Short mmCIF file of C-alpha atoms and ligand atoms in Angstrom, two decimals:
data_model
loop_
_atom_site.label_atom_id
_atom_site.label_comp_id
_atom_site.label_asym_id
_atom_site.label_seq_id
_atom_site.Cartn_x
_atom_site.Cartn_y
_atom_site.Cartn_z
CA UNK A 19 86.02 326.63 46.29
CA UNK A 20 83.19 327.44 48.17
CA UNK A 21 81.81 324.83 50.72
CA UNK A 22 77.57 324.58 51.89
CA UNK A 23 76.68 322.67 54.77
CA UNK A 24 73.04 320.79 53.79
CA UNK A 25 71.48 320.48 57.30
CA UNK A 26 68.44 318.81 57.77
CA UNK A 27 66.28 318.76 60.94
CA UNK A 28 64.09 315.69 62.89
CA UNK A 29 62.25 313.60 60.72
CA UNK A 30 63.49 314.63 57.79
CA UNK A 31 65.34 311.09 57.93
CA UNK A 32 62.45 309.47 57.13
CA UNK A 33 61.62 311.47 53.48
CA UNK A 34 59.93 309.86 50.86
CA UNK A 35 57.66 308.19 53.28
CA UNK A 36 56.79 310.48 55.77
CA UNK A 37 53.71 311.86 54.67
CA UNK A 38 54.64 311.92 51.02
CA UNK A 39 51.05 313.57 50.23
CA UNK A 40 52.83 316.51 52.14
CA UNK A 41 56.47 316.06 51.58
CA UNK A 42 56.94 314.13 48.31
CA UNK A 43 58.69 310.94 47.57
CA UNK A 44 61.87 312.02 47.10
CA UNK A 45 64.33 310.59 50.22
CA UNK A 46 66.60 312.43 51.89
CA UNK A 47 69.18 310.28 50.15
CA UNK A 48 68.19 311.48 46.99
CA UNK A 49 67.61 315.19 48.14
CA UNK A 50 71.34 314.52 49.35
CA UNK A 51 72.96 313.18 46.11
CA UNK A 52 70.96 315.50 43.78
CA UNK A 53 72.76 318.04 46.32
CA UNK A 54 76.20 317.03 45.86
CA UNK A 55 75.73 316.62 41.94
CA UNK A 56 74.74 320.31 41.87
CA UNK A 57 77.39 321.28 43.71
CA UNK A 58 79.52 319.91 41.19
CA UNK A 59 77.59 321.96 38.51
CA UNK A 60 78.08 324.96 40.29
CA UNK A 61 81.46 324.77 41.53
CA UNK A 62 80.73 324.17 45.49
CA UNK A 63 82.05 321.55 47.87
CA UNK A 64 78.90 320.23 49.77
CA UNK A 65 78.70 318.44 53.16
CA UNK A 66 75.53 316.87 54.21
CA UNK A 67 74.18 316.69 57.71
CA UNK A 68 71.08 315.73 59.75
CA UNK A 69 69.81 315.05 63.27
CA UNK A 70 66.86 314.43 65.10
CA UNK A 71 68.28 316.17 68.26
CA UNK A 72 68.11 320.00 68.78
CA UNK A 73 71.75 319.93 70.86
CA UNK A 74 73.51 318.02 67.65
CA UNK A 75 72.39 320.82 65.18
CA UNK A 76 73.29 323.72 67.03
CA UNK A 77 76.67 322.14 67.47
CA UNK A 78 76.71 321.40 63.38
CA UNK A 79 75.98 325.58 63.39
CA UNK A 80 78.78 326.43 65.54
CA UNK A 81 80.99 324.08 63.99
CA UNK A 82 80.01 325.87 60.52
CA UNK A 83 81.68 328.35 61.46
CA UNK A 84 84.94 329.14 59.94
CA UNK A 85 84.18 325.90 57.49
CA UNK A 86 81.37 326.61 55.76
CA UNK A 87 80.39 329.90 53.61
CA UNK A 88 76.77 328.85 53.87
CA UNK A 89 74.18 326.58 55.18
CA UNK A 90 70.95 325.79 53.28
CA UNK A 91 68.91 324.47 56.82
CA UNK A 92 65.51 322.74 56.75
CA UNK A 93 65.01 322.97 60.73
CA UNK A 94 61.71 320.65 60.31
CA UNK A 95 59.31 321.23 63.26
CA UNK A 96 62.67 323.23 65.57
CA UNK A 97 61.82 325.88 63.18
CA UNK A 98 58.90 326.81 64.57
CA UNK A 99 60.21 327.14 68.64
CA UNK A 100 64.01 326.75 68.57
CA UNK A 101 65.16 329.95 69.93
CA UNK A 102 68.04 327.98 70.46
CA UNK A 103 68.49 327.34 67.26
CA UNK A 104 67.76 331.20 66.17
CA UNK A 105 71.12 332.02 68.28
CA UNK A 106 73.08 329.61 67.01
CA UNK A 107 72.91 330.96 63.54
CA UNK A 108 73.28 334.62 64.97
CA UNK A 109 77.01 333.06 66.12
CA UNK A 110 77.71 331.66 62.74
CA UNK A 111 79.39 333.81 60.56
CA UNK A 112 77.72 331.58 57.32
CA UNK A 113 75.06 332.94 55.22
CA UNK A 114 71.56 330.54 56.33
CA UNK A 115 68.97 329.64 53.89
CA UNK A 116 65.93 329.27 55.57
CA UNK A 117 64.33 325.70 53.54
CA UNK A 118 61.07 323.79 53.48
CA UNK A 119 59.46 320.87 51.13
CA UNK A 120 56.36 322.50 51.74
CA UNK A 121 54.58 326.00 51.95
CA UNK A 122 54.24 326.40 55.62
CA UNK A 123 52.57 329.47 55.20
CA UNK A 124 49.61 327.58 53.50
CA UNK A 125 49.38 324.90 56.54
CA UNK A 126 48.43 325.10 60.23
CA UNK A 127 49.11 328.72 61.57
CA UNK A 128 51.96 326.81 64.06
CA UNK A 129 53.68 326.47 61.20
CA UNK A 130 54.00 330.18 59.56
CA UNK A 131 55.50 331.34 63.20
CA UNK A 132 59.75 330.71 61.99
CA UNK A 133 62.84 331.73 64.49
CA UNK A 134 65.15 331.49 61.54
CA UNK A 135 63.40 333.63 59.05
CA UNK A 136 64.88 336.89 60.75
CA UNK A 137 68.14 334.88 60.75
CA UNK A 138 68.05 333.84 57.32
CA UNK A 139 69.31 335.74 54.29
CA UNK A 140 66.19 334.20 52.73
CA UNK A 141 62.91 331.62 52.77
CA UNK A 142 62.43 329.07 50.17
CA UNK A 143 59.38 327.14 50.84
CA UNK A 144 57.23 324.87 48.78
CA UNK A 145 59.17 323.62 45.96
CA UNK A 146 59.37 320.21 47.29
CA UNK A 147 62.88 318.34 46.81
CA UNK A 148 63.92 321.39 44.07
CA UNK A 149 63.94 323.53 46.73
CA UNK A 150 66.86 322.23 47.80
CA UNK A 151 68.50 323.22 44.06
CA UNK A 152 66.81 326.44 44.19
CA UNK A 153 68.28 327.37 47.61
CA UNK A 154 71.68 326.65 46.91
CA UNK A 155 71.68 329.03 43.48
CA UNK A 156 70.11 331.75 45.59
CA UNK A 157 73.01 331.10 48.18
CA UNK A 158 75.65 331.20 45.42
CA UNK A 159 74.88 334.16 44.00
CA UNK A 160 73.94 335.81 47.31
CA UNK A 161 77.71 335.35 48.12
CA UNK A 162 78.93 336.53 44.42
CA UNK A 163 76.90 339.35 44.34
CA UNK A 164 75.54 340.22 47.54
CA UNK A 165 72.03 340.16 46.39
C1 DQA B 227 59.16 321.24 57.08
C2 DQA B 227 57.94 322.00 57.61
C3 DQA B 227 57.86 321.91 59.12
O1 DQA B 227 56.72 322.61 59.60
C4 DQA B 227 57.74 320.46 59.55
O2 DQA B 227 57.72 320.36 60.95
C5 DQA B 227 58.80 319.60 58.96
C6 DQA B 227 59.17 319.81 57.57
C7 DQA B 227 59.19 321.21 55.54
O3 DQA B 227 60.23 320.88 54.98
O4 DQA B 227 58.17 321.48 54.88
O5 DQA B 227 59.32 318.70 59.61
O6 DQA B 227 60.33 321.90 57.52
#
């Protein structure tokens, strides 16, 4: 069976009432559980993680490898500057999904500047909480098919 590692960045802790205008009402809970429910659907053992601390994900990365096929990771704000983090996933022999709630390409231009797009087998942004549903598909048949 094939196993995804759902890794979420800083603040995404506080979903559902972090800016829901922006990020929805769904909490990270539910993002979580609707997760591992899908998994089930589609045949894939799922591990959640998250951490506010730029050290404790790049350790979840490395330790990924070896463990984990994929990784659907929603880097929050380290997205935008972790260079850190961009090396990390380099090391990691699992495929990264590159996730956000929102479009950042339709927010402040801070935001459309990623380090883990050119990591990334591919960017899903926008979708909200589905994203997370959408990601994992793409991942799946990424590592069926190749495409
Ligand atoms: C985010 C977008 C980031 O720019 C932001 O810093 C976040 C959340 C998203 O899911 O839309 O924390 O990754």
């Amino acid at each position: 069976m094939r196993s995804f590692l759902i890794l979420n960045g800083p603040n995404l802790n506080l979903l559902g009432t972090r800016q829901p205008e922006i990020y929805g009402h769904t909490t990270l809970s539910d993002v979580e559980d609707m997760c591992r429910t899908h998994g089930e659907k589609i045949g894939v053992s799922v591990t959640c993680a998250q951490s506010n601390h730029e050290g404790a994900l790049v350790d979840l990365i490395q330790d990924a490898r070896g463990t984990h096929d994929g990784i659907i990771l929603n880097a929050g704000a380290y997205t935008h500057t972790s260079i850190a983090l961009m090396d990390a996933i380099k090391g990691c022999e699992a495929k990264v999904v590159e996730l956000h709630l929102s479009n950042i390409h339709a927010r402040e231009s801070f935001r459309h500047k990623s380090y883990i797009s050119p990591v990334a087998i591919g960017l899903i942004c926008g979708f909200g909480a589905h994203g997370y549903i959408l990601a994992m598909d793409a991942l799946q048949t990424h590592l069926e098919t190749g495409s």
